[in-house]
Tab-separated table of C-alpha atoms and ligand atoms in Angstrom:
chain	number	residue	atom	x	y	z
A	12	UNK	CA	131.081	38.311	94.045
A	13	UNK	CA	130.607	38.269	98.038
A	14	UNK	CA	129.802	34.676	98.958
A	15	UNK	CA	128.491	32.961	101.911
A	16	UNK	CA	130.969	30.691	103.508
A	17	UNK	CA	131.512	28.207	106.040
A	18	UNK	CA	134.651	26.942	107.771
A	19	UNK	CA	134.486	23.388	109.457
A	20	UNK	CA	137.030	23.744	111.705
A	21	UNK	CA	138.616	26.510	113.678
A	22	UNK	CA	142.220	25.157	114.973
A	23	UNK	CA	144.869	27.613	113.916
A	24	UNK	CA	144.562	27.341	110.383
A	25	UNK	CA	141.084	26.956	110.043
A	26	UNK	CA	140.340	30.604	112.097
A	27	UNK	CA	143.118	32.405	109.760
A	28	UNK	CA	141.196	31.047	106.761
A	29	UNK	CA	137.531	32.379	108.324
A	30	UNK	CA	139.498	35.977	108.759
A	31	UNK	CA	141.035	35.917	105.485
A	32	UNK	CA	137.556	35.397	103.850
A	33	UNK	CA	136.088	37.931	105.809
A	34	UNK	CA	138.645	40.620	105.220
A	35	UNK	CA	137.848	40.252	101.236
A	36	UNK	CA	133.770	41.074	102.225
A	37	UNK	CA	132.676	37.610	102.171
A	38	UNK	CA	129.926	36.330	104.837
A	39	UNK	CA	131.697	33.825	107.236
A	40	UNK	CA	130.042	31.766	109.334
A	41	UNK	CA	132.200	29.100	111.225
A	42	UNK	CA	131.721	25.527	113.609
A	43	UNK	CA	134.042	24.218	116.151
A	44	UNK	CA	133.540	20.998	118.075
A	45	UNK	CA	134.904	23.129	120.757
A	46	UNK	CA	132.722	26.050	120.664
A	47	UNK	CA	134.475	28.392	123.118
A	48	UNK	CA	137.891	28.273	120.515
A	49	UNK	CA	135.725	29.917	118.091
A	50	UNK	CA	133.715	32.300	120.051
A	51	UNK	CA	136.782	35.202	119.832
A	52	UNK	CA	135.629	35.366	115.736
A	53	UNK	CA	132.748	36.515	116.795
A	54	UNK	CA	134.047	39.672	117.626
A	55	UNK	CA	135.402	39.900	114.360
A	56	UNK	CA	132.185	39.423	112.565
A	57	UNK	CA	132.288	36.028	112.141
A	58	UNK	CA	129.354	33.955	112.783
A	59	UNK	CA	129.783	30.979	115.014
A	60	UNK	CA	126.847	28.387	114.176
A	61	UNK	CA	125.498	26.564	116.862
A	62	UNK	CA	125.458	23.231	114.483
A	63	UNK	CA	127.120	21.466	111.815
A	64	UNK	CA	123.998	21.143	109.319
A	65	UNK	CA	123.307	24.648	110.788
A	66	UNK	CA	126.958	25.963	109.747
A	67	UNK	CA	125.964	23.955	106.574
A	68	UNK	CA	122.555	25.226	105.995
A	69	UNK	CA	123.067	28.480	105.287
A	70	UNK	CA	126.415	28.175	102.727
A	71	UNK	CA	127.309	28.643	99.095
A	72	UNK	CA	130.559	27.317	100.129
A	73	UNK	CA	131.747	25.330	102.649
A	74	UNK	CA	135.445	24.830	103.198
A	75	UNK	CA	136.869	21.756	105.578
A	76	UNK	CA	139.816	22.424	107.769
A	77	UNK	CA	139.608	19.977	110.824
A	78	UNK	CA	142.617	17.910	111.435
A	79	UNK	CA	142.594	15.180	108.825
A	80	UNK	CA	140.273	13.805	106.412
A	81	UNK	CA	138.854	10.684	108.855
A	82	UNK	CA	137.678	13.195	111.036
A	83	UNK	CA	136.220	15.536	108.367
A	84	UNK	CA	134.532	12.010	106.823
A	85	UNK	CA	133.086	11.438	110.350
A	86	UNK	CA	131.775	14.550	110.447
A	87	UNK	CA	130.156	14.773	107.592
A	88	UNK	CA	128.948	11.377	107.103
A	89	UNK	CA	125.239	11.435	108.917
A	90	UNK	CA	122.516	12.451	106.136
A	91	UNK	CA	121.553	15.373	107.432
A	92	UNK	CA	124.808	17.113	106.691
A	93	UNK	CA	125.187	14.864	102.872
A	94	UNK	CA	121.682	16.557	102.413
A	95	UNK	CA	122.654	20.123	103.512
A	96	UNK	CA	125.600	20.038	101.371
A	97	UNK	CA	123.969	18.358	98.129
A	98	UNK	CA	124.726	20.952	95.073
A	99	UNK	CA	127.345	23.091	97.077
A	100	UNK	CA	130.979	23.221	96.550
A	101	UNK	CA	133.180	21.294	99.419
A	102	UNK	CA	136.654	22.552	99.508
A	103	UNK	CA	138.679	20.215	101.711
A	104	UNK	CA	141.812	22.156	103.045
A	105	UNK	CA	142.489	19.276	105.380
A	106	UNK	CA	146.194	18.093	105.239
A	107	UNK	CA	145.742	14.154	103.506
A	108	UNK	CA	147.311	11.574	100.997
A	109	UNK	CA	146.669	11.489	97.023
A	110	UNK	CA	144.371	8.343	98.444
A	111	UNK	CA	142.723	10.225	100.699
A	112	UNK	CA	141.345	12.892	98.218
A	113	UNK	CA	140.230	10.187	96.022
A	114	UNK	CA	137.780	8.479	98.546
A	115	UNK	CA	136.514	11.840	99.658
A	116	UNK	CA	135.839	13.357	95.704
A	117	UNK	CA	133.700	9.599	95.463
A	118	UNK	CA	131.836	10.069	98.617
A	119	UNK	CA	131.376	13.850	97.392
A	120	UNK	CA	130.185	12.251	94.028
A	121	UNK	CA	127.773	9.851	95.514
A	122	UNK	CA	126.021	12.494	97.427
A	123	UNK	CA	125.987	15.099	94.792
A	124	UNK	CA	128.547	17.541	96.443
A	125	UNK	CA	131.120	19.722	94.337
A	126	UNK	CA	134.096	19.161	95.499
A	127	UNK	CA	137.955	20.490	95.092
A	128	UNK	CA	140.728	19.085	96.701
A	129	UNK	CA	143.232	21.499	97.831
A	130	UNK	CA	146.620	21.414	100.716
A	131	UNK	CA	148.337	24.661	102.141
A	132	UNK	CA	151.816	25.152	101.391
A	133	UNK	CA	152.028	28.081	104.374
A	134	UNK	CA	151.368	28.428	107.710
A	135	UNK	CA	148.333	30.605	109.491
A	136	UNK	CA	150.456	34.000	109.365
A	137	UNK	CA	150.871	33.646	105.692
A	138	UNK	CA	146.844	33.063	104.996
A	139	UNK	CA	145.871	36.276	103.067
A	140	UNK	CA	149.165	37.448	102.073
A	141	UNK	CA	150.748	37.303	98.341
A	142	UNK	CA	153.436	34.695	99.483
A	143	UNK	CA	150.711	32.072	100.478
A	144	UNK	CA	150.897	29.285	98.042
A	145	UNK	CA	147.460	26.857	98.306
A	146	UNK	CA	147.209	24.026	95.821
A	147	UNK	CA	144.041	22.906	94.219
A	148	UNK	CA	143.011	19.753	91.947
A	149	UNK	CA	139.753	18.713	90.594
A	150	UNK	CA	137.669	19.940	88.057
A	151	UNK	CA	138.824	23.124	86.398
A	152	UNK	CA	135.709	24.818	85.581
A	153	UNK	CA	134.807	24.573	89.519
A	154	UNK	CA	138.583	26.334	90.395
A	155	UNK	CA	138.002	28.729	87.769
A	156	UNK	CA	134.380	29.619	89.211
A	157	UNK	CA	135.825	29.997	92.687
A	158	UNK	CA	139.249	31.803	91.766
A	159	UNK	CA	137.909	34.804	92.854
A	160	UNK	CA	137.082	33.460	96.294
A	161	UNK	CA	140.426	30.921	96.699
A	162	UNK	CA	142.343	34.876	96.215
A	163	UNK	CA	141.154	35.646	99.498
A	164	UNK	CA	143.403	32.988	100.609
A	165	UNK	CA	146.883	34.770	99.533
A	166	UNK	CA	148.210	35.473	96.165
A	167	UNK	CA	149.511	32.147	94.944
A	168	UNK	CA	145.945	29.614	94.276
A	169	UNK	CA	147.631	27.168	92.151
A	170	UNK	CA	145.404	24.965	89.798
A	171	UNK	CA	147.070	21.642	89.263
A	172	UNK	CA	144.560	19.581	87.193
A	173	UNK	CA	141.646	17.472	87.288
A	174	UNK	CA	143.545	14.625	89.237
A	175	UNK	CA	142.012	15.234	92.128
A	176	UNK	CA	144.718	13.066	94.432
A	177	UNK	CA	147.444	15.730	92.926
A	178	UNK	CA	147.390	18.624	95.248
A	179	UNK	CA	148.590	16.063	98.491
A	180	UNK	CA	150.917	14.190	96.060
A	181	UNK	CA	152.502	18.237	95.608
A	182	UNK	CA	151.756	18.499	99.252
A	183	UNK	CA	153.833	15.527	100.639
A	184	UNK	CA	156.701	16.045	98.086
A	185	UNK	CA	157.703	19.293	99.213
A	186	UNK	CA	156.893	18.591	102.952
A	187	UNK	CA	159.364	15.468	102.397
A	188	UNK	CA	162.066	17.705	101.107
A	189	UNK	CA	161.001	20.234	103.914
A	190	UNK	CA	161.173	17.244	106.141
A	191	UNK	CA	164.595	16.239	104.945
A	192	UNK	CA	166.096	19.826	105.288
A	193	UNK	CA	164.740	20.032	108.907
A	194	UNK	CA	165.901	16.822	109.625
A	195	UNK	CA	168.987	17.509	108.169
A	196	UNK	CA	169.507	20.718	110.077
A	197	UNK	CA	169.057	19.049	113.241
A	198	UNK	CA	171.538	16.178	113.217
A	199	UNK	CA	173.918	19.421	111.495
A	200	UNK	CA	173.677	21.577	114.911
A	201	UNK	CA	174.153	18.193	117.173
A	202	UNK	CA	177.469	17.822	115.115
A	203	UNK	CA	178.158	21.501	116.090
A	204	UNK	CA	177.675	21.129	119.681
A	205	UNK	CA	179.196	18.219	119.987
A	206	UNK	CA	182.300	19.641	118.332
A	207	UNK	CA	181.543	23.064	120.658
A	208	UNK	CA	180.965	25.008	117.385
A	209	UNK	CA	178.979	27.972	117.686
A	210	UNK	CA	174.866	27.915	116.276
A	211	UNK	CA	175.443	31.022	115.065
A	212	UNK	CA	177.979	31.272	112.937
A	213	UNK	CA	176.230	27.846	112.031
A	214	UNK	CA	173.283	29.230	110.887
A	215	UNK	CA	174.853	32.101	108.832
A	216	UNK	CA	177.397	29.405	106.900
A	217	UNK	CA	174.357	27.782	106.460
A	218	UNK	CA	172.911	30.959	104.759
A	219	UNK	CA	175.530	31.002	102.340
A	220	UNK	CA	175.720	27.571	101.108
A	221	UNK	CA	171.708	27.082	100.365
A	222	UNK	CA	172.532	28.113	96.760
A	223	UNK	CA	174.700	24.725	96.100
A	224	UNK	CA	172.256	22.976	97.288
A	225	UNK	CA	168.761	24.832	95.385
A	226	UNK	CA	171.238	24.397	92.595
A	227	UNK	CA	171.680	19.701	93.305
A	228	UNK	CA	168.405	19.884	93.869
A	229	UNK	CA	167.063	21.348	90.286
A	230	UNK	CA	169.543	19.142	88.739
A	231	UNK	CA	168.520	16.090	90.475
A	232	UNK	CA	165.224	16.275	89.799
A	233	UNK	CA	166.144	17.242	86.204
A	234	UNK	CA	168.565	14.456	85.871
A	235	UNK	CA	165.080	11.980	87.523
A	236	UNK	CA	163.333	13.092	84.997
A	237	UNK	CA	165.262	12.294	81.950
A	238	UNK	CA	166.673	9.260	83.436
A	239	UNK	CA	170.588	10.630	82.538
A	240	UNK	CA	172.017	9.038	85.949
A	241	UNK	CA	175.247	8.296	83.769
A	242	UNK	CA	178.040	10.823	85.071
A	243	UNK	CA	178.565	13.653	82.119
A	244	UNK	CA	179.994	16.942	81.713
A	245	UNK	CA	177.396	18.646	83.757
A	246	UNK	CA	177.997	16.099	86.948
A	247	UNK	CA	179.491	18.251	89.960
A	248	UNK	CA	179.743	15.048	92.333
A	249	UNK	CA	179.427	11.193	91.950
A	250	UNK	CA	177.794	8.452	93.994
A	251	UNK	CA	181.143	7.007	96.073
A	252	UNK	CA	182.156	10.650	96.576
A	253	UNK	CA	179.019	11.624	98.012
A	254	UNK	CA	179.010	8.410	99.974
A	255	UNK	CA	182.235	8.825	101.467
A	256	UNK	CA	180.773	12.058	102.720
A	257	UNK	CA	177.916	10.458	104.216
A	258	UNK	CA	180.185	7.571	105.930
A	259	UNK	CA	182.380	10.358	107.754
A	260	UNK	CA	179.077	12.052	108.711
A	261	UNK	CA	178.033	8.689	110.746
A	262	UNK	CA	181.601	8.478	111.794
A	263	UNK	CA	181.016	11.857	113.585
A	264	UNK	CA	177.672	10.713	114.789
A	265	UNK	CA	179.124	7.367	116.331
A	266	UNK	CA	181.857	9.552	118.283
A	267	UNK	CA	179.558	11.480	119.817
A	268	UNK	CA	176.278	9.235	120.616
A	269	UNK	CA	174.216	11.727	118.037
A	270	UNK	CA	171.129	9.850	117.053
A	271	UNK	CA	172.096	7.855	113.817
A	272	UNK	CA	168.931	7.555	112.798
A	273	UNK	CA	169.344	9.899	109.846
A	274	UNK	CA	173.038	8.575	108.847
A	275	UNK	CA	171.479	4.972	109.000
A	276	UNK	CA	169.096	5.850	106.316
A	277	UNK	CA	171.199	7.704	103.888
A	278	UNK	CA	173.563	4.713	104.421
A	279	UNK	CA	171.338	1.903	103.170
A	280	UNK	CA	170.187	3.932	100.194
A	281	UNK	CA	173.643	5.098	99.121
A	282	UNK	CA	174.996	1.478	99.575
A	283	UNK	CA	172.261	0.402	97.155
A	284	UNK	CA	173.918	2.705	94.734
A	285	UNK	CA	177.524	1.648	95.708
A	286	UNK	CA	176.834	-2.085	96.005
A	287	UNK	CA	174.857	-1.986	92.399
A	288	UNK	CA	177.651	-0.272	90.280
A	289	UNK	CA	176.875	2.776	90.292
A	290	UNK	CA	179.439	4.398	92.798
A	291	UNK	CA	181.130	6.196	89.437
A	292	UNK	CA	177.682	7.646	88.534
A	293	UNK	CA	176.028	10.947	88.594
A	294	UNK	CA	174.972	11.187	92.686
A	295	UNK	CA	171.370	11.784	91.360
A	296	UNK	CA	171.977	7.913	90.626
A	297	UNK	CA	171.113	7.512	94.190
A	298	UNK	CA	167.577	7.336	93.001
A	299	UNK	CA	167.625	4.494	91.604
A	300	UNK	CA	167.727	3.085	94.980
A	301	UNK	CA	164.503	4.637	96.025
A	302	UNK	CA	161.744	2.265	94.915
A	303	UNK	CA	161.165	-1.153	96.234
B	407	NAP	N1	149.039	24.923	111.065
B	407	NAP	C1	149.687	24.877	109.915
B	407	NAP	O1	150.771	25.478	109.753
B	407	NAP	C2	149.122	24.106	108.755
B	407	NAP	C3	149.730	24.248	107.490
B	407	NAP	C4	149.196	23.559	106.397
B	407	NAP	C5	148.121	22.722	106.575
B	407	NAP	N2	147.567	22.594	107.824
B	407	NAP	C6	146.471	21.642	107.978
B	407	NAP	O2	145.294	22.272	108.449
B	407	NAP	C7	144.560	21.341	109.257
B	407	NAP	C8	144.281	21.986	110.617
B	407	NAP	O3	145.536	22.272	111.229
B	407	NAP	P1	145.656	23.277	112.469
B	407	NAP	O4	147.077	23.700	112.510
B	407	NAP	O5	144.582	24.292	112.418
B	407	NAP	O6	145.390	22.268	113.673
B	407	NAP	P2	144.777	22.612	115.125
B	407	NAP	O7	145.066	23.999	115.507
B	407	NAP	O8	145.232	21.504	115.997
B	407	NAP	O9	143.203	22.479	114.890
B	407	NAP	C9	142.614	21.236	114.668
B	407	NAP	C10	141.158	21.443	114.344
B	407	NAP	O10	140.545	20.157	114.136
B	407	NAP	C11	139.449	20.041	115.042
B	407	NAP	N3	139.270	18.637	115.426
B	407	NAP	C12	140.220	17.749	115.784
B	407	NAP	N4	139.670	16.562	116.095
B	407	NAP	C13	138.324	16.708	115.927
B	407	NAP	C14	137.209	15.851	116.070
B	407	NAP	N5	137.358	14.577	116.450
B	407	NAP	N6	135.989	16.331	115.797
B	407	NAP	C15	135.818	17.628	115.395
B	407	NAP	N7	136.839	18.497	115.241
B	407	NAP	C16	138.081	18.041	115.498
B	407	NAP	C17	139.805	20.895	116.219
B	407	NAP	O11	138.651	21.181	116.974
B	407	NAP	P3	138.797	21.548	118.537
B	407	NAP	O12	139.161	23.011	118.587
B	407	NAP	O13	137.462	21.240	119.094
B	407	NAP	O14	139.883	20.672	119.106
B	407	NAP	C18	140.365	22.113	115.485
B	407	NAP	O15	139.357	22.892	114.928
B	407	NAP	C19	145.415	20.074	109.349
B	407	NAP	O16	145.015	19.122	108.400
B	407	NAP	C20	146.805	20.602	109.026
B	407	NAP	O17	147.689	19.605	108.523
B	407	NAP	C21	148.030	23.270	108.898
C-alpha cells in the first residue's frame, strides 16, 4: 500500500531515504532546517514542507534522520509536533546508543506515538538496493505492518525483537569491529611506508588473508559464547603467541614514531591475559580482559 511519508532530515542519508521511498510510489514529503539542501528533491517529486508540524501534519509515517537523537528530541519536543504525531508511527533512523532508543520509545509512549527503533548498516549509495542491511527493534506487529514500506529501503529490513535498545547495540558492535579493521588498516599502511613497502601490493595481500581472519573472528565469538577460553584441539593460536605478535608490532611502531596509540591498547588488554595466567590459553581468552 502507497503511504504518505515524511523524512525529518535531509543530510546525505536522510535525502537517499526520501528517494528510495519515492521510487517504490510512496508520497514523500520532506523538512530540512536548512531549506535550500532540500529544495533539489523537489525536482524529483518530493515535497519540501515549509514546517516541521507541517511536514508532520500531513503523514502516515514519519521517519527521523537528523544527526543524532538530542537533536531529533529537540526537535520534536514542543507540543505542537507531540500532537501532530499522536497515533502515527515514528521510525527513528538516527545513528544512537541502546540508551538512547530507550528514552526516545518512553517519550514516544508518553505522547502516544508508535515508534520503531531502527540503525543503517550501509551508506546513502546502498539505500534502495538488495545489499542494504537496516536493523529494526520494537514491537513486532508494528515491523510486520510496515515491512512492506521498510523494503523500499533495500532488501535486507532485519527485525531483531521487541528490545527496542537492540538495533544500536547491533549497530555499535559491528561499527566497533568496522572501527577496529579501519583502525587496524591504518597503523598496517604506516608500517608499510615506513618500511617503503608498496600500498598496493599491500592492499592485494590484504585481499588474500581476510579469510583467516572472517574465520578468528567466527570462532572467537563462538568460543565468547560458550565460555571454552581453555586451549583445545580446535585452537589455531594462543594468548602469549598472539602477544608476542602484538609486542613486535609496537616494536615497529616505536622505530618509526607511528602513532602507538593502537599498539598501546592491544598491549594493556593482552597483558591482562598474560599477567592473569592465561598466556597458554585459547587467544579468544583475551576477552576475559574486556570488562571492568
Ligand atoms: N552517511 C552515512 O553513511 C550513514 C550511515 C548510517 C547511518 N547514518 C546516520 O544517519 C544520520 C544522518 O547522517 P548523514 O550522513 O545524513 O549526516 P549529514 O549529511 O551531516 O546530515 C545531517 C542532517 O542533520 C540535520 N541537522 C543537524 N543538526 C541539526 C539541528 N540542530 N537542527 C536540525 N537539523 C539538524 C542537518 O540539517 P542541515 O542540512 O540544516 O544541516 C542534516 O539534515 C546520522 O545519525 C548518521 O549516523 C549515516
Amino acid at each position: 500500500m502507497k503511504r504518505r511519508i515524511t523524512v525529518i532530515g535531509t543530510g546525505r542519508m536522510g535525502a537517499a531515504l526520501a528517494l528510495a521511498f519515492l521510487a517504490r510510489g510512496h508520497a514523500v514529503t520532506v523538512w530540512n532546517r536548512t531549506v535550500s539542501k532540500a529544495k533539489p528533491l523537489e525536482a524529483q517529486g518530493v515535497r519540501v514542507a515549509s514546517s516541521l508540524d507541517d511536514a508532520i501534519a500531513g503523514a502516515d509515517i514519519v521517519v527521523g534522520n537528523v544527526s543524532d537523537y538530542a537533536t531529533t528530541t529537540a526537535l520534536l519536543a514542543p507540543s505542537a509536533m507531540t500532537e501532530a504525531l499522536r497515533g502515527k508511527l515514528f521510525v527513528q533512523l538516527a545513528t544512537g546508543t541502546p540508551r538512547h532508543a530507550k528514552d526516545a520509545a518512553a517519550w514516544a509512549r508518553a505522547h502516544g506515538i508508535l515508534y520503531l527503533d531502527g540503525a543503517i548498516m550501509a551508506t546513502p549509495n546502498f539505500i534502495g538496493q538488495s545489499g542494504c542491511t537496516i536493523l529494526y527493534s520494537g514491537e513486532k506487529e508494528l515491523f510486520d505492518a510496515n515491512a512492506p514500506v521498510f523494503a523500499a529501503l533495500g532488501g535486507n529490513a532485519v527485525y531483531l525483537g521487541v528490545d527496542i535498545g537492540h538495533a544500536n547495540a547491533l549497530d555499535a558492535a559491528i561499527l566497533t569491529v568496522l572501527w577496529g579493521s579501519l583502525f587496524g588498516t591504518w597503523h598496517a599502511a604506516a608500517i608499510c611506508e615506513a618500511e617503503g613497502f608498496p600500498l598496493d601490493a599491500f592492499a592485494s595481500t590484504l585481499g588474500a588473508t581476510l579469510p583467516v581472519l572472517e574465520g578468528a573472528m567466527k570462532d572467537s565469538v563462538e568460543r565468547i559464547a560458550k565460555r571454552r577460553f581453555a586451549a583445545d584441539e580446535t585452537t589455531m593460536s594462543s594468548v602469549e603467541t598472539c602477544h608476542a605478535s602484538v609486542r613486535l608490532i609496537h616494536a615497529i611502531g616505536q622505530e618509526h614514531g607511528i602513532h602507538l596509540g593502537l599498539s598501546e591498547a592491544l598491549e594493556v588488554i593482552f597483558a591482562r591475559a598474560s599477567d592473569g595466567g592465561r598466556g597458554t590459553h585459547d587467544m579468544a581468552a583475551v576477552y576475559q580482559g574486556m570488562k571492568g
